[in-house]
């Protein structure tokens, strides 16, 4: 019998397995796909967030700041390319200024290092193509390939005697008196941790937990900029504080590309990497959840805008051109897409913070959207101490 079974071989599951294996626990990671990190871990902006956005005192705020520092140190030790390319959050309208003030207050409360407030002239010194009324500059925001990080975590797990199985779908975690039966895999373990990303609510329900949230998949599509020289690092708009999404941004990747996006469109499948992918069970689960109708009633205007961004490359480019006016529709080509596993509460609120739920012998990660890849090492420490 293993000490701990971990369902889900994404960056959070692998980081958790690593933390436990390094504490001397015998672990097994069970991943349904035939490769690790197949979902959010390899379909994201690749940004190492510094912790600007999150409500002071929240798990996101604490674990992002701690996790980013740990991640830079980890990448240095392992020889994984990671670069502090810096980030600008640019205010382009008067209405953005108050929100930028609030963002600055949050960032300072969260302990984000070396933050600077910039005026219009200073913006071009950092990003020559960017324009705006004011900006926040975070020099410690960076970029990395989270797939490479997850692969290194997996190597650490194996080095510390852990086992990793792919093609192993967990149907449920059934708690017995002295162990957890990992249904569908033949594994038994003293404890279990579920890190199932977009399927986390489903696994929790199948395991007898009663989560009061459901995962609603939000598709995030990107374009690729054909003039990457226009962007040095990360350039973001000032986000709407009522939503957990950061807005259409320009992201330099560690591979040298610049991505424009992502969109944020509610998707009819939890793996809707192609716009046309539709799964009746996923859509049914989304529509049956009372929070969905409440979310739609409140955010229908935003939903229509997102639909327009998804349908029209020109409109998506226009969003980015608000802060980098030199970008036009001819400067992009189609890019990748990712699916955010975002928890939605019964009352229609998009759950902002990370959510972990404990049943007797199991911990379920029920909400680990951005910046969970950045925060993965810190999330793993939290879960490992919870399991202990
Ligand atoms: C468009 C987009 C942009 C993002 N940008 C950033 C960013 O710039 N910076 C950042 O820090 N974060 C970013 N994120 C968020 C980040 O990618 C996620 O928070 C992180 O990858 C979550 O990792 P995870 O391991 O929880 O989920 P995943 O990587 O989705 O892994 C979950 C795994 O569980 C497996 N699984 C599910 N059910 C089962 C089962 N029953 N049995 C076995 N296995 C199962 C799945 O196959 C999957 O491999 C972004 C996300 C998206 C979608």
Coordinates of C-alpha atoms and ligand atoms in Angstrom, one line a residue:
X1 CA 0.0 0.0 0.0
X2 CA 1.2 3.5 -0.8
X3 CA 1.3 6.3 1.7
X4 CA -0.4 8.8 -0.8
X5 CA -2.1 8.4 -4.1
X6 CA -2.4 11.5 -6.3
X7 CA -5.0 11.7 -9.0
X8 CA -3.9 14.0 -11.8
X9 CA -0.5 14.4 -13.4
X10 CA -0.7 18.1 -14.1
X11 CA 1.7 20.6 -12.5
X12 CA -0.2 20.8 -9.2
X13 CA -0.4 17.0 -8.8
X14 CA 3.2 16.5 -9.7
X15 CA 4.4 19.3 -7.4
X16 CA 2.3 17.7 -4.6
X17 CA 3.8 14.2 -5.3
X18 CA 7.3 15.8 -5.3
X19 CA 6.7 17.5 -1.9
X20 CA 5.4 14.3 -0.4
X21 CA 8.1 12.0 -1.9
X22 CA 10.8 14.4 -0.6
X23 CA 9.3 14.1 2.9
X24 CA 9.9 10.3 2.6
X25 CA 6.3 9.3 1.7
X26 CA 5.7 6.5 -0.8
X27 CA 3.6 8.1 -3.6
X28 CA 1.9 7.1 -6.8
X29 CA 0.6 9.6 -9.4
X30 CA -2.3 8.5 -11.5
X31 CA -2.8 10.4 -14.7
X32 CA -5.6 9.6 -17.1
X33 CA -4.0 10.8 -20.3
X34 CA -1.1 9.0 -21.9
X35 CA 1.3 11.8 -21.1
X36 CA 1.8 14.2 -18.1
X37 CA 0.7 17.8 -18.1
X38 CA -1.6 17.4 -21.1
X39 CA -4.2 20.0 -20.1
X40 CA -3.8 23.4 -18.4
X41 CA -0.1 22.8 -17.6
X42 CA 0.9 23.0 -21.2
X43 CA -1.9 25.3 -22.5
X44 CA -1.2 28.6 -20.8
X45 CA 0.5 32.0 -21.1
X46 CA 3.7 30.8 -19.4
X47 CA 3.9 33.8 -17.1
X48 CA 5.5 33.6 -13.7
X49 CA 3.2 35.9 -11.9
X50 CA 4.6 38.2 -9.2
X51 CA 1.4 38.4 -7.1
X52 CA 0.0 41.8 -8.2
X53 CA -3.7 41.0 -8.5
X54 CA -4.8 38.9 -5.6
X55 CA -6.8 40.0 -2.6
X56 CA -4.3 40.5 0.3
X57 CA -4.6 37.7 2.7
X58 CA -5.9 35.2 0.1
X59 CA -4.3 31.9 -0.6
X60 CA -3.6 33.2 -4.2
X61 CA -1.7 36.2 -2.8
X62 CA 0.5 34.3 -0.4
X63 CA 1.1 31.2 -2.5
X64 CA 1.8 33.2 -5.7
X65 CA 4.5 35.4 -4.0
X66 CA 6.1 32.4 -2.2
X67 CA 5.7 30.1 -5.2
X68 CA 7.2 32.5 -7.7
X69 CA 10.3 32.9 -5.6
X70 CA 10.6 29.1 -5.1
X71 CA 10.0 28.5 -8.8
X72 CA 12.8 30.9 -9.9
X73 CA 15.2 29.2 -7.5
X74 CA 14.0 25.7 -8.7
X75 CA 14.5 26.6 -12.4
X76 CA 18.0 28.0 -11.6
X77 CA 19.0 24.7 -9.8
X78 CA 17.6 22.5 -12.5
X79 CA 18.8 24.6 -15.5
X80 CA 15.3 25.3 -16.8
X81 CA 15.1 28.5 -18.8
X82 CA 13.2 31.1 -16.8
X83 CA 13.5 34.8 -17.3
X84 CA 12.5 37.9 -15.3
X85 CA 11.3 39.7 -18.4
X86 CA 9.1 42.1 -16.4
X87 CA 5.5 43.2 -16.9
X88 CA 3.6 46.4 -17.5
X89 CA 0.0 46.8 -16.5
X90 CA -1.1 49.8 -18.6
X91 CA -4.0 52.2 -17.9
X92 CA -5.3 53.6 -21.2
X93 CA -8.5 55.4 -20.0
X94 CA -9.2 57.7 -17.1
X95 CA -11.5 55.0 -15.7
X96 CA -8.5 52.7 -15.4
X97 CA -6.6 54.9 -13.1
X98 CA -8.6 54.2 -10.0
X99 CA -8.3 50.5 -10.7
X100 CA -4.6 50.8 -11.2
X101 CA -4.4 52.5 -7.8
X102 CA -6.2 49.6 -6.2
X103 CA -3.9 47.1 -8.0
X104 CA -0.9 49.0 -6.7
X105 CA -2.3 48.9 -3.2
X106 CA -2.9 45.1 -3.5
X107 CA 0.5 44.5 -5.0
X108 CA 2.3 46.4 -2.2
X109 CA 0.1 44.6 0.5
X110 CA 1.1 41.3 -1.1
X111 CA 4.8 42.1 -0.8
X112 CA 5.5 42.2 -4.6
X113 CA 9.1 43.3 -4.9
X114 CA 10.5 46.3 -6.8
X115 CA 7.1 47.5 -8.0
X116 CA 7.1 51.0 -9.7
X117 CA 4.4 53.3 -10.8
X118 CA 5.1 54.9 -14.2
X119 CA 3.9 57.9 -16.1
X120 CA 3.5 58.0 -19.9
X121 CA 7.1 58.9 -20.6
X122 CA 8.5 56.0 -18.5
X123 CA 6.2 53.4 -20.2
X124 CA 8.1 53.7 -23.5
X125 CA 11.5 53.3 -21.7
X126 CA 10.3 49.8 -20.6
X127 CA 8.2 48.8 -23.6
X128 CA 9.0 51.1 -26.6
X129 CA 5.8 50.2 -28.4
X130 CA 3.4 50.6 -25.5
X131 CA 1.3 53.7 -24.9
X132 CA -0.8 54.7 -21.9
X133 CA -1.7 57.2 -19.2
X134 CA 0.1 55.4 -16.4
X135 CA 1.3 51.9 -15.7
X136 CA 2.6 49.6 -13.0
X137 CA 5.9 47.9 -13.7
X138 CA 6.7 44.6 -12.1
X139 CA 10.3 43.7 -13.0
X140 CA 10.1 40.3 -11.3
X141 CA 7.3 38.9 -13.5
X142 CA 8.7 36.4 -15.8
X143 CA 8.3 33.6 -18.2
X144 CA 8.9 29.8 -18.3
X145 CA 7.7 26.7 -20.0
X146 CA 5.4 25.2 -17.3
X147 CA 5.4 21.9 -19.2
X148 CA 9.2 21.7 -18.7
X149 CA 8.8 22.5 -15.0
X150 CA 6.2 19.8 -14.6
X151 CA 8.5 17.3 -16.3
X152 CA 11.2 18.2 -13.9
X153 CA 8.9 17.7 -10.9
X154 CA 8.1 14.2 -12.3
X155 CA 11.8 13.4 -12.5
X156 CA 12.1 14.5 -8.8
X157 CA 9.2 12.2 -7.9
X158 CA 10.9 9.2 -9.6
X159 CA 14.2 10.0 -8.0
X160 CA 12.7 9.9 -4.6
X161 CA 11.2 6.5 -5.2
X162 CA 7.7 7.7 -6.3
X163 CA 5.7 6.0 -9.1
X164 CA 4.0 7.7 -12.0
X165 CA 1.4 5.9 -14.1
X166 CA -0.1 7.4 -17.2
X167 CA -3.2 6.1 -18.9
X168 CA -4.6 5.5 -15.3
X169 CA -8.1 7.1 -14.9
X170 CA -9.3 7.4 -11.4
X171 CA -13.0 6.8 -11.2
X172 CA -13.4 7.6 -7.5
X173 CA -11.5 7.8 -4.2
X174 CA -13.4 5.6 -1.8
X175 CA -12.5 6.0 1.9
X176 CA -12.3 2.8 4.0
X177 CA -11.4 2.6 7.7
X178 CA -7.6 2.5 7.2
X179 CA -7.1 3.4 3.5
X180 CA -8.4 4.9 0.4
X181 CA -9.3 2.7 -2.5
X182 CA -8.5 4.4 -5.8
X183 CA -11.3 3.0 -7.9
X184 CA -10.3 2.1 -11.5
X185 CA -6.6 1.7 -10.9
X186 CA -6.2 -1.1 -8.4
X187 CA -4.3 1.2 -6.1
X188 CA -4.8 1.5 -2.3
X189 CA -3.2 4.2 -0.3
X190 CA -3.4 5.6 3.3
X191 CA -4.3 9.1 1.9
X192 CA -5.2 10.5 -1.4
X193 CA -5.0 13.9 -3.1
X194 CA -7.1 14.9 -6.1
X195 CA -5.6 17.4 -8.5
X196 CA -7.9 16.8 -11.4
X197 CA -8.0 20.3 -12.9
X198 CA -11.1 20.7 -15.1
X199 CA -12.5 17.4 -13.8
X200 CA -12.0 18.1 -10.1
X201 CA -15.6 18.6 -9.2
X202 CA -16.6 15.4 -11.0
X203 CA -14.0 13.3 -9.2
X204 CA -15.0 14.9 -5.9
X205 CA -18.7 14.1 -6.4
X206 CA -17.9 10.5 -7.5
X207 CA -15.9 10.2 -4.3
X208 CA -18.8 11.2 -2.1
X209 CA -17.5 14.8 -1.3
X210 CA -20.2 17.5 -1.6
X211 CA -18.4 20.4 -3.2
X212 CA -20.6 23.5 -3.4
X213 CA -18.8 24.6 -6.6
X214 CA -18.7 23.3 -10.1
X215 CA -16.0 23.6 -12.7
X216 CA -17.0 25.7 -15.7
X217 CA -14.6 25.5 -18.5
X218 CA -13.5 28.9 -20.0
X219 CA -11.7 28.6 -23.3
X220 CA -8.8 30.9 -23.8
X221 CA -7.6 31.3 -27.4
X222 CA -4.5 33.1 -28.4
X223 CA -3.1 34.6 -31.6
X224 CA 0.6 34.7 -32.4
X225 CA 2.2 38.1 -33.2
X226 CA 4.2 38.0 -36.4
X227 CA 6.2 41.1 -35.1
X228 CA 7.5 39.8 -31.8
X229 CA 10.0 42.6 -31.7
X230 CA 7.2 44.9 -30.7
X231 CA 7.1 43.4 -27.2
X232 CA 9.9 42.9 -24.8
X233 CA 8.1 41.2 -21.9
X234 CA 4.5 41.1 -20.6
X235 CA 2.1 43.9 -21.4
X236 CA -1.3 43.6 -19.7
X237 CA -4.4 45.9 -19.5
X238 CA -5.9 46.9 -16.2
X239 CA -8.3 44.1 -15.4
X240 CA -11.9 44.3 -14.2
X241 CA -11.6 43.6 -10.5
X242 CA -14.9 41.7 -10.4
X243 CA -13.6 39.0 -12.7
X244 CA -10.8 36.5 -12.1
X245 CA -9.5 36.9 -15.7
X246 CA -6.7 39.3 -16.5
X247 CA -7.8 40.6 -19.9
X248 CA -6.3 40.2 -23.4
X249 CA -2.6 40.7 -23.0
X250 CA 0.7 40.5 -24.9
X251 CA 2.9 37.7 -23.6
X252 CA 6.4 37.0 -24.6
X253 CA 7.1 33.3 -24.2
X254 CA 10.4 31.7 -23.2
X255 CA 10.4 30.1 -26.7
X256 CA 10.6 33.6 -28.2
X257 CA 7.1 34.0 -29.5
X258 CA 4.6 36.7 -28.5
X259 CA 1.0 35.6 -27.8
X260 CA -2.0 37.9 -28.0
X261 CA -4.9 36.8 -25.8
X262 CA -6.5 34.8 -24.2
X263 CA -10.2 35.1 -24.8
X264 CA -12.4 33.9 -22.0
X265 CA -15.4 32.1 -23.5
X266 CA -17.5 29.6 -21.6
X267 CA -16.9 26.3 -23.5
X268 CA -19.2 23.3 -24.2
X269 CA -16.4 20.8 -23.3
X270 CA -13.7 20.6 -20.7
X271 CA -11.2 19.8 -23.5
X272 CA -12.5 22.2 -26.1
X273 CA -9.1 23.0 -27.6
X274 CA -10.8 23.3 -30.9
X275 CA -13.7 25.8 -30.9
X276 CA -16.1 23.2 -32.4
X277 CA -15.5 20.5 -29.6
X278 CA -18.7 19.8 -27.8
X279 CA -19.5 17.3 -25.1
X280 CA -23.1 16.7 -24.1
X281 CA -22.1 15.7 -20.5
X282 CA -19.9 18.7 -20.0
X283 CA -22.5 21.2 -21.3
X284 CA -25.3 19.5 -19.4
X285 CA -23.3 19.8 -16.1
X286 CA -22.7 23.4 -16.8
X287 CA -26.3 24.2 -17.6
X288 CA -27.7 22.2 -14.7
X289 CA -25.6 24.1 -12.1
X290 CA -27.7 27.0 -10.7
X291 CA -24.7 29.2 -10.6
X292 CA -24.5 29.2 -14.4
X293 CA -27.8 31.0 -15.0
X294 CA -27.0 33.5 -12.3
X295 CA -23.5 34.1 -13.9
X296 CA -25.0 34.6 -17.3
X297 CA -27.7 37.1 -16.0
X298 CA -25.0 39.2 -14.4
X299 CA -22.3 39.0 -17.1
X300 CA -24.3 38.7 -20.3
X301 CA -22.7 41.8 -21.8
X302 CA -19.2 40.6 -21.0
X303 CA -20.2 37.2 -22.5
X304 CA -21.2 38.8 -25.8
X305 CA -17.9 40.7 -25.9
X306 CA -16.0 37.5 -25.4
X307 CA -18.0 35.8 -28.1
X308 CA -17.1 38.6 -30.4
X309 CA -13.4 38.3 -29.5
X310 CA -13.6 34.5 -30.2
X311 CA -15.3 35.1 -33.5
X312 CA -13.3 38.0 -34.8
X313 CA -9.5 38.2 -34.9
X314 CA -9.8 41.9 -35.7
X315 CA -11.7 42.7 -32.4
X316 CA -9.2 40.7 -30.4
X317 CA -6.3 42.6 -32.0
X318 CA -8.1 45.8 -31.3
X319 CA -8.0 45.0 -27.5
X320 CA -4.3 44.7 -27.6
X321 CA -3.9 47.7 -29.8
X322 CA -5.4 49.8 -27.0
X323 CA -2.0 49.7 -25.3
X324 CA 0.3 48.8 -28.2
X325 CA -1.2 50.8 -31.1
X326 CA 1.3 49.6 -33.7
X327 CA -0.4 46.2 -33.8
X328 CA -2.8 45.6 -36.6
X329 CA -4.9 42.6 -37.8
X330 CA -2.2 41.8 -40.4
X331 CA 0.3 41.2 -37.6
X332 CA -1.2 38.0 -36.2
X333 CA -1.8 34.4 -37.1
X334 CA -3.8 31.8 -35.3
X335 CA -2.3 30.5 -32.0
X336 CA -2.9 27.9 -29.4
X337 CA -5.9 27.6 -27.0
X338 CA -6.2 26.5 -23.4
X339 CA -9.2 25.7 -21.1
X340 CA -9.3 27.3 -17.7
X341 CA -10.8 25.1 -15.0
X342 CA -12.6 27.8 -13.1
X343 CA -14.9 27.1 -10.2
X344 CA -18.3 28.6 -10.1
X345 CA -20.3 28.9 -6.9
X346 CA -24.0 28.2 -6.6
X347 CA -24.7 31.9 -6.3
X348 CA -23.1 32.6 -9.7
X349 CA -19.8 34.0 -8.3
X350 CA -16.6 32.9 -10.1
X351 CA -14.6 31.7 -7.2
X352 CA -11.6 33.9 -6.9
X353 CA -9.3 32.0 -4.5
X354 CA -7.7 28.6 -4.6
X355 CA -10.0 26.1 -2.9
X356 CA -8.9 22.9 -1.2
X357 CA -11.5 20.6 0.6
X358 CA -10.6 17.9 3.0
X359 CA -12.7 14.8 3.6
X360 CA -11.4 12.1 6.0
X361 CA -8.4 10.7 4.2
X362 CA -8.5 12.8 1.0
X363 CA -7.8 16.3 -0.1
X364 CA -9.6 17.6 -3.2
X365 CA -8.1 20.6 -5.0
X366 CA -11.4 22.2 -6.2
X367 CA -10.1 25.5 -7.7
X368 CA -6.6 26.0 -9.0
X369 CA -6.8 28.4 -11.9
X370 CA -4.1 31.0 -12.7
X371 CA -1.6 31.6 -11.0
X372 CA -1.6 28.0 -9.8
X373 CA 1.2 27.0 -12.2
X374 CA 3.4 29.9 -10.7
X375 CA 2.3 28.9 -7.2
X376 CA 2.7 25.1 -7.7
X377 CA 5.6 24.6 -5.3
X378 CA 3.9 26.6 -2.6
X379 CA 0.5 24.9 -3.1
X380 CA 2.3 21.6 -2.9
X381 CA 3.8 22.5 0.5
X382 CA 0.4 23.5 1.8
X383 CA -1.2 20.2 0.6
X384 CA 1.7 18.1 1.9
X385 CA 1.3 19.6 5.4
X386 CA -2.4 19.1 5.2
X387 CA -1.8 15.4 4.4
X388 CA 0.7 15.1 7.2
Ligands
LIG1 C1 -5.4 30.0 -21.1 C2 -4.7 29.8 -19.7 C3 -3.6 30.7 -19.4 C4 -3.0 30.6 -18.2 N1 -1.9 31.3 -17.9 C5 -1.2 31.1 -16.8 C6 0.0 31.8 -16.5 O1 0.5 32.6 -17.3 N2 0.6 31.6 -15.3 C7 0.1 30.8 -14.4 O2 0.7 30.6 -13.3 N3 -1.0 30.0 -14.6 C8 -1.6 30.2 -15.8 N4 -2.8 29.5 -16.0 C9 -3.2 28.5 -15.0 C10 -2.4 27.3 -14.9 O3 -2.2 26.7 -16.2 C11 -3.2 26.3 -14.1 O4 -3.6 26.9 -12.9 C12 -2.4 25.0 -13.7 O5 -1.9 24.5 -14.9 C13 -3.3 24.0 -13.0 O6 -2.6 22.8 -12.9 P1 -3.4 21.5 -12.5 O7 -2.4 20.5 -12.3 O8 -4.3 21.8 -11.4 O9 -4.3 21.2 -13.8 P2 -4.0 20.4 -15.1 O10 -2.8 20.8 -15.7 O11 -5.3 20.7 -16.0 O12 -3.9 18.9 -14.7 C14 -5.0 18.2 -14.2 C15 -4.7 16.7 -14.6 O13 -5.7 15.9 -14.0 C16 -5.9 14.8 -15.0 N5 -7.2 14.2 -14.6 C17 -8.4 14.7 -14.5 N6 -9.3 13.8 -14.1 C18 -8.6 12.7 -13.8 C19 -9.0 11.4 -13.3 N7 -10.2 11.1 -13.0 N8 -8.0 10.4 -13.2 C20 -6.7 10.7 -13.5 N9 -6.3 11.9 -14.0 C21 -7.2 12.9 -14.1 C22 -6.0 15.5 -16.3 O14 -5.8 14.6 -17.4 C23 -4.9 16.5 -16.1 O15 -3.6 16.1 -16.7 C24 -3.4 29.6 -17.3 C25 -4.4 28.7 -17.6 C26 -5.0 28.8 -18.9 C27 -6.1 27.8 -19.3

